Tab-separated table of C-alpha atoms and ligand atoms in Angstrom:
chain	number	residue	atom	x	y	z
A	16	UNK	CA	3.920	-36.217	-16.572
A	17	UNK	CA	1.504	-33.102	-15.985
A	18	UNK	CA	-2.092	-33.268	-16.806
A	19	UNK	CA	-4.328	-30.806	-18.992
A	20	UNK	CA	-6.052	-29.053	-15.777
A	21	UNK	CA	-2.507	-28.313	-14.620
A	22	UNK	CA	-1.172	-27.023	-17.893
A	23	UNK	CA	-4.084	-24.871	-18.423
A	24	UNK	CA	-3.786	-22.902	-14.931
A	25	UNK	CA	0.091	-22.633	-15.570
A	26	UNK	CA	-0.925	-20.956	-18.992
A	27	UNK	CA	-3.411	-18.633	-17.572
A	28	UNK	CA	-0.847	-17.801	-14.786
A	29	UNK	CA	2.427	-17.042	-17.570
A	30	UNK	CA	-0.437	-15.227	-19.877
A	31	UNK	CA	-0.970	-12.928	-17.005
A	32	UNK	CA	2.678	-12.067	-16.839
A	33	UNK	CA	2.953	-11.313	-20.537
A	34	UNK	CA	-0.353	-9.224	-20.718
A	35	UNK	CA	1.315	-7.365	-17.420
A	36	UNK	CA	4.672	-6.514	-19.225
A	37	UNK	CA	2.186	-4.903	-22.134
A	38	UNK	CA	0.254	-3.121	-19.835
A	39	UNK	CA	0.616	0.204	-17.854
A	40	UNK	CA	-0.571	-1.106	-14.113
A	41	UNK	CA	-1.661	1.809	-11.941
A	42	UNK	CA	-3.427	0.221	-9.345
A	43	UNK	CA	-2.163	2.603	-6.449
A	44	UNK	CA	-1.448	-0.657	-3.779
A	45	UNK	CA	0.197	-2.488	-5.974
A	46	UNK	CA	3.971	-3.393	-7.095
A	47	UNK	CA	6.461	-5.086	-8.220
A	48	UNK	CA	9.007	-7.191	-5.750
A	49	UNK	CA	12.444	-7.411	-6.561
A	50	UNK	CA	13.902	-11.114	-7.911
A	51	UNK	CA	16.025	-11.227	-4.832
A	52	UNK	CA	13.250	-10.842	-2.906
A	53	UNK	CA	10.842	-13.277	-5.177
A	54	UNK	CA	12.873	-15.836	-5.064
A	55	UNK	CA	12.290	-16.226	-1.077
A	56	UNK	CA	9.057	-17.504	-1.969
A	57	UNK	CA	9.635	-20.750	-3.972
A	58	UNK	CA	12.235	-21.559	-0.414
A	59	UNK	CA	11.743	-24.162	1.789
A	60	UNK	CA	10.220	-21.706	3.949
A	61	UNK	CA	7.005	-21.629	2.218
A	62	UNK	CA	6.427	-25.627	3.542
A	63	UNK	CA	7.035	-24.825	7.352
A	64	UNK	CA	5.217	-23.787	10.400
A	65	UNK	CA	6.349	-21.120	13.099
A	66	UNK	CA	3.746	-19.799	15.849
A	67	UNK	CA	4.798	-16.984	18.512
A	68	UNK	CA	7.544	-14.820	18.464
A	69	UNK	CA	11.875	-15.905	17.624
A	70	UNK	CA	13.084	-17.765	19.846
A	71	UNK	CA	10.045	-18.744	21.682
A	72	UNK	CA	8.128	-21.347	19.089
A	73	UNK	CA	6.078	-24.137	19.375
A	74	UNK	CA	7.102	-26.013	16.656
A	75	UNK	CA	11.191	-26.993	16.408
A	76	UNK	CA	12.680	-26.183	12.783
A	77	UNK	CA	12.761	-22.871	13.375
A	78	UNK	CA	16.811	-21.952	13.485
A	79	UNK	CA	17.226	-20.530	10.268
A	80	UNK	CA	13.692	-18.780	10.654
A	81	UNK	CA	14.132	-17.408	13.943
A	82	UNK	CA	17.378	-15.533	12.376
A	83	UNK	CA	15.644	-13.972	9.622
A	84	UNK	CA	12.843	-12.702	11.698
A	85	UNK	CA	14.957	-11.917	14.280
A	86	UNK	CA	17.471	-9.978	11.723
A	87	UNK	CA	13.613	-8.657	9.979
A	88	UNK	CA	12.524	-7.001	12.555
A	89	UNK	CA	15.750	-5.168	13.771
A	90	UNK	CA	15.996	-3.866	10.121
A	91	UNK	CA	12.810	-2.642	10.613
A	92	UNK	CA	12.582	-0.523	13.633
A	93	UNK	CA	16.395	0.881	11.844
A	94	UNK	CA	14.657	1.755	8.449
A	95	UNK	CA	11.606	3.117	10.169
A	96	UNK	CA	13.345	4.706	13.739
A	97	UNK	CA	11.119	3.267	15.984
A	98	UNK	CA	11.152	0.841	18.613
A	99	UNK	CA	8.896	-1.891	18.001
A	100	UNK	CA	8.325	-4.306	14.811
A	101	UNK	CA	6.207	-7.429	14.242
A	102	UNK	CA	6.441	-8.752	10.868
A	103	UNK	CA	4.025	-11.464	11.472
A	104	UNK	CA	1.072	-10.515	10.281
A	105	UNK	CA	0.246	-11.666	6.891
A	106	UNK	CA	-1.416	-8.828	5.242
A	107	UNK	CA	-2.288	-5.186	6.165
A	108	UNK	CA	-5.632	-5.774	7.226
A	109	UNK	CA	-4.403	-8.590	9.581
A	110	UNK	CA	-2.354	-5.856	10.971
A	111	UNK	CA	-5.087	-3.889	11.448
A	112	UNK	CA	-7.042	-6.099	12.921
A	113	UNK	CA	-4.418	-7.144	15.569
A	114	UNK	CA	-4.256	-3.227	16.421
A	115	UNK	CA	-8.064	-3.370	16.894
A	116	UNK	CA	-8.043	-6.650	19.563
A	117	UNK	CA	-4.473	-4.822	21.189
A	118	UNK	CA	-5.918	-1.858	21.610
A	119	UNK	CA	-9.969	-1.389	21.510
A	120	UNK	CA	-12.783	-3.084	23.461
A	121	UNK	CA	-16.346	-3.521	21.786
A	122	UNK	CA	-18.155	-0.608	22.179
A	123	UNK	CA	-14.861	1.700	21.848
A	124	UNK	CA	-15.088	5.179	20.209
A	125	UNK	CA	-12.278	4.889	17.266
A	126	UNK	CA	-12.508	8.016	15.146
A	127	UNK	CA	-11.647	7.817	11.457
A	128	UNK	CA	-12.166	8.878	7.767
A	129	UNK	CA	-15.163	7.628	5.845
A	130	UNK	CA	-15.237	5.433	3.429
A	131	UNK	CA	-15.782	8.050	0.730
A	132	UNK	CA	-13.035	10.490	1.965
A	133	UNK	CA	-10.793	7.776	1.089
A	134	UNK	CA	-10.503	4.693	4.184
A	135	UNK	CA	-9.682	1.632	3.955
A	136	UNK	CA	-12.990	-1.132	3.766
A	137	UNK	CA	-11.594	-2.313	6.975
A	138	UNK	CA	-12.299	0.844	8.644
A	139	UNK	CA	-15.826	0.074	7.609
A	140	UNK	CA	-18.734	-1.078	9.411
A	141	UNK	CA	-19.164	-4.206	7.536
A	142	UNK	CA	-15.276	-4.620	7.614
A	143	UNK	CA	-12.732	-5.378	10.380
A	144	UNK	CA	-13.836	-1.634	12.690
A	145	UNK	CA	-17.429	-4.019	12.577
A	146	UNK	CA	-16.041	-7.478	13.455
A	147	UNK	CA	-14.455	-5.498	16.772
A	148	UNK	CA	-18.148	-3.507	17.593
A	149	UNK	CA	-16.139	-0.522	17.822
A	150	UNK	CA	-18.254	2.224	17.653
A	151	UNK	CA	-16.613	4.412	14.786
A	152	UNK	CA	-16.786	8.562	14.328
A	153	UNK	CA	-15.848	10.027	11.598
A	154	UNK	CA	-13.699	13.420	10.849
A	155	UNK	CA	-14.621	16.204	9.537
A	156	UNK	CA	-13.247	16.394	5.821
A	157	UNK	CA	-12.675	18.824	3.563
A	158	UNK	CA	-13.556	17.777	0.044
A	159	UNK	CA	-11.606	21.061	-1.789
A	160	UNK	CA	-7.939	19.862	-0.229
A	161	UNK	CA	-8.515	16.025	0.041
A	162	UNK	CA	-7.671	16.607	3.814
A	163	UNK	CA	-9.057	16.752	7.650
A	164	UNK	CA	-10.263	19.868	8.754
A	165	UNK	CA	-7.912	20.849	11.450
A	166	UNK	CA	-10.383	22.952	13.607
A	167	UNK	CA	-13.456	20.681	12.675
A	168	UNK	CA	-11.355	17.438	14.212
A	169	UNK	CA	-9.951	18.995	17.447
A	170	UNK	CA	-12.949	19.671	17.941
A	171	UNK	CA	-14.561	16.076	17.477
A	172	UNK	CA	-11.485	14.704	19.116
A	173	UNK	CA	-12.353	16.677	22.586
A	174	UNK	CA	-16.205	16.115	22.303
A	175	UNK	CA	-15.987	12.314	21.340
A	176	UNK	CA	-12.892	11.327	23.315
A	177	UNK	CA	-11.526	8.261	21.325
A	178	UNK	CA	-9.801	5.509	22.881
A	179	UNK	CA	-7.569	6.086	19.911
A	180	UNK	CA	-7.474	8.317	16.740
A	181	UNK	CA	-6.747	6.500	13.685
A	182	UNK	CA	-5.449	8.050	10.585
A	183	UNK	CA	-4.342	6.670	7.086
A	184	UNK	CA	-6.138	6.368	2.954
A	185	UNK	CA	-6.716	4.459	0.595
A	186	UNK	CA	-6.885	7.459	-1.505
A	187	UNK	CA	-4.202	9.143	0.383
A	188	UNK	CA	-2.977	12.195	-1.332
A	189	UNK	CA	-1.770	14.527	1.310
A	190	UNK	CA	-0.069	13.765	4.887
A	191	UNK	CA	-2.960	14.309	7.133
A	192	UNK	CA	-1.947	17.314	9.939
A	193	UNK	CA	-0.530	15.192	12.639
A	194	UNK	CA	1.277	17.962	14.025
A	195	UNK	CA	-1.785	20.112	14.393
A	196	UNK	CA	-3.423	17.600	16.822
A	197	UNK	CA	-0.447	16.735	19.075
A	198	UNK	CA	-1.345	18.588	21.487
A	199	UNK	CA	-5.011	17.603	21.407
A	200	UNK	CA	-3.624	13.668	21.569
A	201	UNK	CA	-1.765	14.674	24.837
A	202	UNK	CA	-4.626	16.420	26.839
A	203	UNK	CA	-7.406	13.398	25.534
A	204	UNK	CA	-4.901	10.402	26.275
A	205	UNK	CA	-5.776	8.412	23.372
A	206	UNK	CA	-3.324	6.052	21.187
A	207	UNK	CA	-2.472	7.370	18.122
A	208	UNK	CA	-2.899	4.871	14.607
A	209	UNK	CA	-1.402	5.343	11.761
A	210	UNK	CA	-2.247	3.130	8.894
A	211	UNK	CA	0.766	3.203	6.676
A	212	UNK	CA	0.119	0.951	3.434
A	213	UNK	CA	-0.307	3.096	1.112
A	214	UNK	CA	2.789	5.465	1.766
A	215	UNK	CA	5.273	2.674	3.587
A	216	UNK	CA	7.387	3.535	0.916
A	217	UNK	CA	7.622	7.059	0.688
A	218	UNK	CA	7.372	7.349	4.311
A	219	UNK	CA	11.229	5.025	4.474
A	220	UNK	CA	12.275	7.117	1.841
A	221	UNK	CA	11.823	10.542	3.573
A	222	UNK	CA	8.674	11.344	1.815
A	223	UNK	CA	5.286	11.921	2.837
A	224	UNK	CA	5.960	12.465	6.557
A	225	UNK	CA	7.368	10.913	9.388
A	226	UNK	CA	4.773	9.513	11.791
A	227	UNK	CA	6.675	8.539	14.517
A	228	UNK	CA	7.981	11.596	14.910
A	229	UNK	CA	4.226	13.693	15.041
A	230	UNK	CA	2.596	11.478	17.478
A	231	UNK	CA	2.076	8.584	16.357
A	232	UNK	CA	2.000	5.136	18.822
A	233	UNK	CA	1.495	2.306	16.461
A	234	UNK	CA	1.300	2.013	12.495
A	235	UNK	CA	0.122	-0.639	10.953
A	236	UNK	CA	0.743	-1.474	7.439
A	237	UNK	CA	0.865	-3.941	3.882
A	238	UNK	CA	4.196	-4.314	2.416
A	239	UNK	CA	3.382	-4.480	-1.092
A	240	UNK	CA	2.564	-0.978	-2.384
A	241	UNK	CA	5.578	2.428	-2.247
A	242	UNK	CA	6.728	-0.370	-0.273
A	243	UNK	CA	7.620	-2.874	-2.901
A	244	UNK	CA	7.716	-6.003	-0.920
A	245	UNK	CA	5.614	-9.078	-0.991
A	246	UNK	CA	1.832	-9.650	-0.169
A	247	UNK	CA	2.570	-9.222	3.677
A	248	UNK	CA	1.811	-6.905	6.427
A	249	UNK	CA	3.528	-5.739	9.578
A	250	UNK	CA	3.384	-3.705	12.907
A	251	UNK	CA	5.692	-0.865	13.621
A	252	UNK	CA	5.393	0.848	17.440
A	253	UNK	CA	7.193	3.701	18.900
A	254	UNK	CA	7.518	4.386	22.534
A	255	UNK	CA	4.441	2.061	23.200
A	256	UNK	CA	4.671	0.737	27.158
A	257	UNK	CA	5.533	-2.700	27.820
A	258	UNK	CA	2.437	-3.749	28.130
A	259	UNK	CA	0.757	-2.607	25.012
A	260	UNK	CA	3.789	-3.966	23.103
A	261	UNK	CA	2.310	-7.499	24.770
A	262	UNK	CA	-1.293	-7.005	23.758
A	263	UNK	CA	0.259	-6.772	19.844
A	264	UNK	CA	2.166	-9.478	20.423
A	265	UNK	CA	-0.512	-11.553	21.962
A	266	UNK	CA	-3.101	-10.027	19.542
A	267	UNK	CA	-1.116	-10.926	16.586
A	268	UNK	CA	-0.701	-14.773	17.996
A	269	UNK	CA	-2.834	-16.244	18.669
A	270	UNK	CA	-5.348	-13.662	18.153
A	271	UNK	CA	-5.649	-13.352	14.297
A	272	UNK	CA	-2.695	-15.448	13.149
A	273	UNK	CA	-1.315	-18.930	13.515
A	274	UNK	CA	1.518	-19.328	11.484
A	275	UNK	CA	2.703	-16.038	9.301
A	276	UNK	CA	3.548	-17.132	5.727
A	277	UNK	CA	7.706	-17.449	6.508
A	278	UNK	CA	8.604	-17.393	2.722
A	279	UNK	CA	6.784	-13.724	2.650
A	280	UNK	CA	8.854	-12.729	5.971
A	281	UNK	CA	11.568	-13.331	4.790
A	282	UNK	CA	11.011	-11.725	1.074
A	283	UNK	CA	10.058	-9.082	3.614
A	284	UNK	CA	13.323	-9.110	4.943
A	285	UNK	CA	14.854	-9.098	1.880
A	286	UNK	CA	13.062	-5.853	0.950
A	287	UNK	CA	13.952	-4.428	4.036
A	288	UNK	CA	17.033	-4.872	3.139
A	289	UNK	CA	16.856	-3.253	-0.250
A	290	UNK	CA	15.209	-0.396	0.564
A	291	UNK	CA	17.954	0.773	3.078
A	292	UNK	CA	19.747	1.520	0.025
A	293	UNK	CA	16.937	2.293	-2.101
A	294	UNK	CA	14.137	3.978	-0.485
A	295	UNK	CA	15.436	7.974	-0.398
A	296	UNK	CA	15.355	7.857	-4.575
A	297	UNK	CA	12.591	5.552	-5.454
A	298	UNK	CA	10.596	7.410	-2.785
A	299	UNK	CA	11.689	10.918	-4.245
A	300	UNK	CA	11.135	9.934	-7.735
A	301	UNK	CA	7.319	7.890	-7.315
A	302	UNK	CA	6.617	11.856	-6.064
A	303	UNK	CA	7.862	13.501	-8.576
A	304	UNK	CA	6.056	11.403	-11.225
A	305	UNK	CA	2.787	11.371	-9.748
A	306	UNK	CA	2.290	15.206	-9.483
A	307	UNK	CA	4.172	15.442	-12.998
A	308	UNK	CA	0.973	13.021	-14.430
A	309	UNK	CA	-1.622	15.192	-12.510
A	310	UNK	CA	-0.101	18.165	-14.457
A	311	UNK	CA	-0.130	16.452	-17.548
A	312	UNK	CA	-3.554	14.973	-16.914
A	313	UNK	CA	-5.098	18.242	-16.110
A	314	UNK	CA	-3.404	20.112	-18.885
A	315	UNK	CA	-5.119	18.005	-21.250
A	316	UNK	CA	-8.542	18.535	-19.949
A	317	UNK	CA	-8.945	15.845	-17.490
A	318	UNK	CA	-10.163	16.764	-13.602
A	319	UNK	CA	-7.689	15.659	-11.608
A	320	UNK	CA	-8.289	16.849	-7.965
A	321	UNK	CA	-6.245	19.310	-5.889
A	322	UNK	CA	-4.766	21.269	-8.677
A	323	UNK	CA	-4.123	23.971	-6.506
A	324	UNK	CA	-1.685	21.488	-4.419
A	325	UNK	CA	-0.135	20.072	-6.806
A	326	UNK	CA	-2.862	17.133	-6.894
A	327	UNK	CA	-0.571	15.420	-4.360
A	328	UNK	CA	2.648	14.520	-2.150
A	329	UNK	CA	2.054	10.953	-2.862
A	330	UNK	CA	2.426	8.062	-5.259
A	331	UNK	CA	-1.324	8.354	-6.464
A	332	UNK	CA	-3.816	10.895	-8.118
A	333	UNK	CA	-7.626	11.285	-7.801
A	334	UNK	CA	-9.771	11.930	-11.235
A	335	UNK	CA	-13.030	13.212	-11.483
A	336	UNK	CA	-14.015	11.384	-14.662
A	337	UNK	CA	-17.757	11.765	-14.481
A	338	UNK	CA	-17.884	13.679	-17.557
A	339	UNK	CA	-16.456	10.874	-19.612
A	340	UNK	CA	-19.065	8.604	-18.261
A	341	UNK	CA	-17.824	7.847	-14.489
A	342	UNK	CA	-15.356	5.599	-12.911
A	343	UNK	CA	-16.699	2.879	-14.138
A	344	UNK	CA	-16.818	2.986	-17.690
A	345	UNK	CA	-13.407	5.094	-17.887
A	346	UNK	CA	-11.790	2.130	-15.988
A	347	UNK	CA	-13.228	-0.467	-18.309
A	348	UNK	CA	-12.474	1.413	-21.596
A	349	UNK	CA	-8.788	1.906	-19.726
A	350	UNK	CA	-8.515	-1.939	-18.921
A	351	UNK	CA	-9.693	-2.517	-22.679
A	352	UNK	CA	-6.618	-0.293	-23.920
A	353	UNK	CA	-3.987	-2.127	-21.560
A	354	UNK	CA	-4.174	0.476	-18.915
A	355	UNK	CA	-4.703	-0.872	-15.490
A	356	UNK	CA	-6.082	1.387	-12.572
A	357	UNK	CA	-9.654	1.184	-10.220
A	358	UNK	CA	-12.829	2.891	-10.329
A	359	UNK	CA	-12.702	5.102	-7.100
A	360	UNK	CA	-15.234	6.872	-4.702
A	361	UNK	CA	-14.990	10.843	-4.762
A	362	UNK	CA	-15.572	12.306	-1.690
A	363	UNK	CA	-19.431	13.960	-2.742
A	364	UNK	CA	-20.285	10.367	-4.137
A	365	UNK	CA	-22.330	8.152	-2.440
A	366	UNK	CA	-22.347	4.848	-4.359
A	367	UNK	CA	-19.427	2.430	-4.202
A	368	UNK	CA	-20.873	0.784	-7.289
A	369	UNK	CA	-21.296	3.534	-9.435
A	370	UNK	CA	-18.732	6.170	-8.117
A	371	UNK	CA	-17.775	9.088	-10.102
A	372	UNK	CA	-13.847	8.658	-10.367
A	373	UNK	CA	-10.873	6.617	-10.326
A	374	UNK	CA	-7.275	6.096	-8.491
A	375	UNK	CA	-4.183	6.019	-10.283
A	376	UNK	CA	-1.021	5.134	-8.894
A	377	UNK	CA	3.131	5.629	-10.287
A	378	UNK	CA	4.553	3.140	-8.172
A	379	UNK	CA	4.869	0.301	-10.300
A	380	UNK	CA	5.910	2.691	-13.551
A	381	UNK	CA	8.204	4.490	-11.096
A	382	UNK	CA	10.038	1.040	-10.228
A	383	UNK	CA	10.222	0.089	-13.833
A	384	UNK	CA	12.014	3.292	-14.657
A	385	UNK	CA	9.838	5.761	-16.024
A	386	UNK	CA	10.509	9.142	-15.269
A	387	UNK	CA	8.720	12.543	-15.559
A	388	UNK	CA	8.690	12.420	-18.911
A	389	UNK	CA	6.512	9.034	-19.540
A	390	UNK	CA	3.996	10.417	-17.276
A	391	UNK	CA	3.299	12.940	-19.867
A	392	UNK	CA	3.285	10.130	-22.340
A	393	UNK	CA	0.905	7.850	-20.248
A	394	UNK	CA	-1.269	10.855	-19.665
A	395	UNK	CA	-1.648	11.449	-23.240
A	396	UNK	CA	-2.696	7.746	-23.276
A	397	UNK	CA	-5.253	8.131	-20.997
A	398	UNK	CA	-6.695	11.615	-22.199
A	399	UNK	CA	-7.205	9.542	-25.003
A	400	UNK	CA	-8.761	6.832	-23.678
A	401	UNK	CA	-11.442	9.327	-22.103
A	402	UNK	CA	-12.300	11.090	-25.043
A	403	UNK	CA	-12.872	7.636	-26.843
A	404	UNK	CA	-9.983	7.597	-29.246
A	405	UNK	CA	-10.756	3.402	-29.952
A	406	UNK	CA	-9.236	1.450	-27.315
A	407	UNK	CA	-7.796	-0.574	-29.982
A	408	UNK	CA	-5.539	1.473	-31.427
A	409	UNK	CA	-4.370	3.584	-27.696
A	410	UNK	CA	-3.365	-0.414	-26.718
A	411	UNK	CA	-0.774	-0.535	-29.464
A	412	UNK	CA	0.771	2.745	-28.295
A	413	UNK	CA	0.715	1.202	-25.311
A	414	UNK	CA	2.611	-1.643	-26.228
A	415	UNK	CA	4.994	0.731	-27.517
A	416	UNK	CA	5.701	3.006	-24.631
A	417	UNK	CA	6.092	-0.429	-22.191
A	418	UNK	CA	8.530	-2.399	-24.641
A	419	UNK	CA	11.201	0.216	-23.266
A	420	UNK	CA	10.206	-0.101	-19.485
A	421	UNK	CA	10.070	-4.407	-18.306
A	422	UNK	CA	12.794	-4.460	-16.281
A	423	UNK	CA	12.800	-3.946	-12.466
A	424	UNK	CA	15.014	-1.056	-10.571
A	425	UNK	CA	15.328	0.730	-7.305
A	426	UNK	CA	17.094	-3.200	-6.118
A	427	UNK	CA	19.879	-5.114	-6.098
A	428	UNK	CA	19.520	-7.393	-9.516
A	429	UNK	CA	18.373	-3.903	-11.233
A	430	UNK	CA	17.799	-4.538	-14.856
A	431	UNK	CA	16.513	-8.168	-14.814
A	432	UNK	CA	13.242	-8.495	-16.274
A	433	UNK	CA	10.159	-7.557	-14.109
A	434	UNK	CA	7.601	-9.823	-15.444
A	435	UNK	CA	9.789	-12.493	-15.777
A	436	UNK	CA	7.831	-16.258	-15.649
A	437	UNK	CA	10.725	-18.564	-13.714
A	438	UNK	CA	10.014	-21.600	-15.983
A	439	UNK	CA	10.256	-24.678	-13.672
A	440	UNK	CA	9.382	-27.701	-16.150
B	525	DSN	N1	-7.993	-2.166	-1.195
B	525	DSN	C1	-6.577	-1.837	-1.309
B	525	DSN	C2	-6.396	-0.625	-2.147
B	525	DSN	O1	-6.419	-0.776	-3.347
B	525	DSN	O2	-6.206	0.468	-1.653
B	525	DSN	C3	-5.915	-1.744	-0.016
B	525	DSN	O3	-6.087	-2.909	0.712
């Protein structure tokens, strides 16, 4: 027996799927996990409880869980070369949170980006930088390479004095110049934050650049976007001092979790495992496709920023689209034509609402297979879609280019479908 409300939600849910294997999704933070690591969440450990860390619980049950954690977190710190992981927290902005109670007082100095150079809404003031009362200071930015100014932020660094410099996008095309402001770190004393979800991914693949190993204390992260896990976050430390190791652990529990979603550990752990064997190629290819779409893109007439860079060394691409009607109206006519991405902020904009460009991401085409030669296809698509070919007919073409890209790579059951609806009644 199942009744009519239940039926219609399990409809809506498996029409979903099937408009997502006709679509082109290019939200940057998203992905797709691998069935291996899927199937982890329809396990028992989706129904149980754990609180504090392996081996020291307060609930009993935990023997199986304690040995994926346990096993999760030492895959971790190997795929990442550092010394500290908690996989606990259950989404990237939990994780950043938990680096905020660790590691800031209210009424801290945190310096970051603004919300228009590309941060993430918890850096915000109204977002998870508020909740804390930190009192946040912004870099200097220059709009022409999508980057810090180097001279402009040693020179805010050693006038503002943070109790730690944070660093990481949203709209994160280009490594930010760690390296640059070592030695500044050093002579001010403050802990270094890297937040990592957009470029997880590319950064265990080699790609990007390698945190740890320009300064960086603690990163922070999601799981779900280069990094194609599930809907999860985590904490990754290097060299941290005992006792800031115990304020994340104690700000993780109990300060902004209970109990950590255990089916999404251990999909996490799953992916962990994965992407020891997968990371280096997916990593190198999402790169190679995303700066072979902002070629294509430009060459057809479309501003794509940072030409002169390449437009970028990650899985994503900014586009000025204000002069097909702005970010909003491009990404509507986009979703209308089966092409997924977001309406995006520009660093000269000034409205959220109405800003003048949008984000596109090769992640989730990248993991499905598509190479440099699709992006030229999907920017053809998309060329179109701005200079109002009808969204109507650009869908079917679409539907065409996907048909030959549905299953899942880059994992162990490579070549099983990707938007595959596990049928349980
Ligand atoms: N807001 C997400 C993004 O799309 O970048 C990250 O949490």
């Amino acid at each position: 027996m199942i009744n009519q409300e239940a039926l219609w939600i399990r409809d809506k849910v498996k029409a979903h799927n099937k408009w997502f294997e006709e679509c082109i999704p290019m939200i940057a933070s998203e992905n797709l996990m691998s069935p291996l690591a899927k199937e982890m969440l329809i396990s028992d450990f989706a129904d149980r409880y754990a609180e504090g860390l392996p081996g020291k619980r307060y609930y009993q049950g935990n023997i199986y869980v304690d040995q994926v954690e346990s096993k999760a977190m030492e895959m971790a710190r190997e795929l990442f070369e550092c010394n500290f992981a908690d996989l606990r927290p259950i989404s990237g902005t939990v994780a950043n949170m938990a680096v905020l109670f660790a590691f800031a007082e209210p009424g801290d100095v945190i310096t970051t980006c603004a919300l228009a150079q590309g941060a993430h809404i918890s850096t915000a003031k109204f977002g998870a930088f508020g909740l804390r009362a930190v009192e946040s200071v912004n870099y200097p930015f220059n709009e022409s390479d999508m980057n810090l100014d180097v001279d402009g932020t040693i020179k805010l660094l050693n006038e503002v004095k943070p109790k730690v410099a944070q660093f990481g996008l949203s709209v994160f095309l280009f490594p930010p110049p760690l390296k640059e402001l070592q030695d500044t770190f050093q002579e001010i004393g403050c802990t270094v934050w890297y937040d990592a979800a957009h470029v997880l991914g590319l950064i265990a693949g080699g790609q990007f650049q390698d945190p740890f190993r320009e300064g960086v204390n603690v990163m922070s992260s999601s799981t779900h976007k280069t990094f194609p896990g599930p809907n999860h976050g985590m904490l990754l430390g290097h060299n941290l001092e005992e006792e800031q190791e115990k304020a994340l652990y104690r700000a993780v529990f109990p300060g902004v979790t209970s109990s950590h979603h255990l089916h999404a550990m251990a999909a996490l752990a799953i992916t962990l495992a994965e992407q020891k064997v997968f990371a280096k190629e997916y990593a190198a290819q999402t790169v190679k496709n995303s700066r072979a779409l902002g070629e294509a893109l430009y060459e057809r007439g479309v501003d794509v920023l940072c030409p002169d860079l390449g437009f970028t060394r990650s899985h994503a691409i900014a586009v000025d689209v204000s002069k097909f009607g702005g970010g909003k109206t491009v990404a509507q006519d986009l979703e209308d034509a089966n092409i997924i991405c977001n309406k995006n902020m520009l660093p000269s904009d000034t409205s959220a609402i109405k800003p003048s460009g949008i984000r596109l991401g090769v992640q989730e085409l990248t993991r499905v297979g598509m190479k440099e030669s699709e992006m030229v296809q999907v920017a053809e698509l998309v060329a179109r879609v701005c200079n109002k070919d009808p969204t109507a007919k650009v869908k079917e073409d679409v539907k065409e280019l996907k048909r030959n890209f549905t299953k899942i790579r880059y994992c162990f059951n490579d070549g099983e479908e990707a938007y595959r609806f596990h049928e349980l009644v």
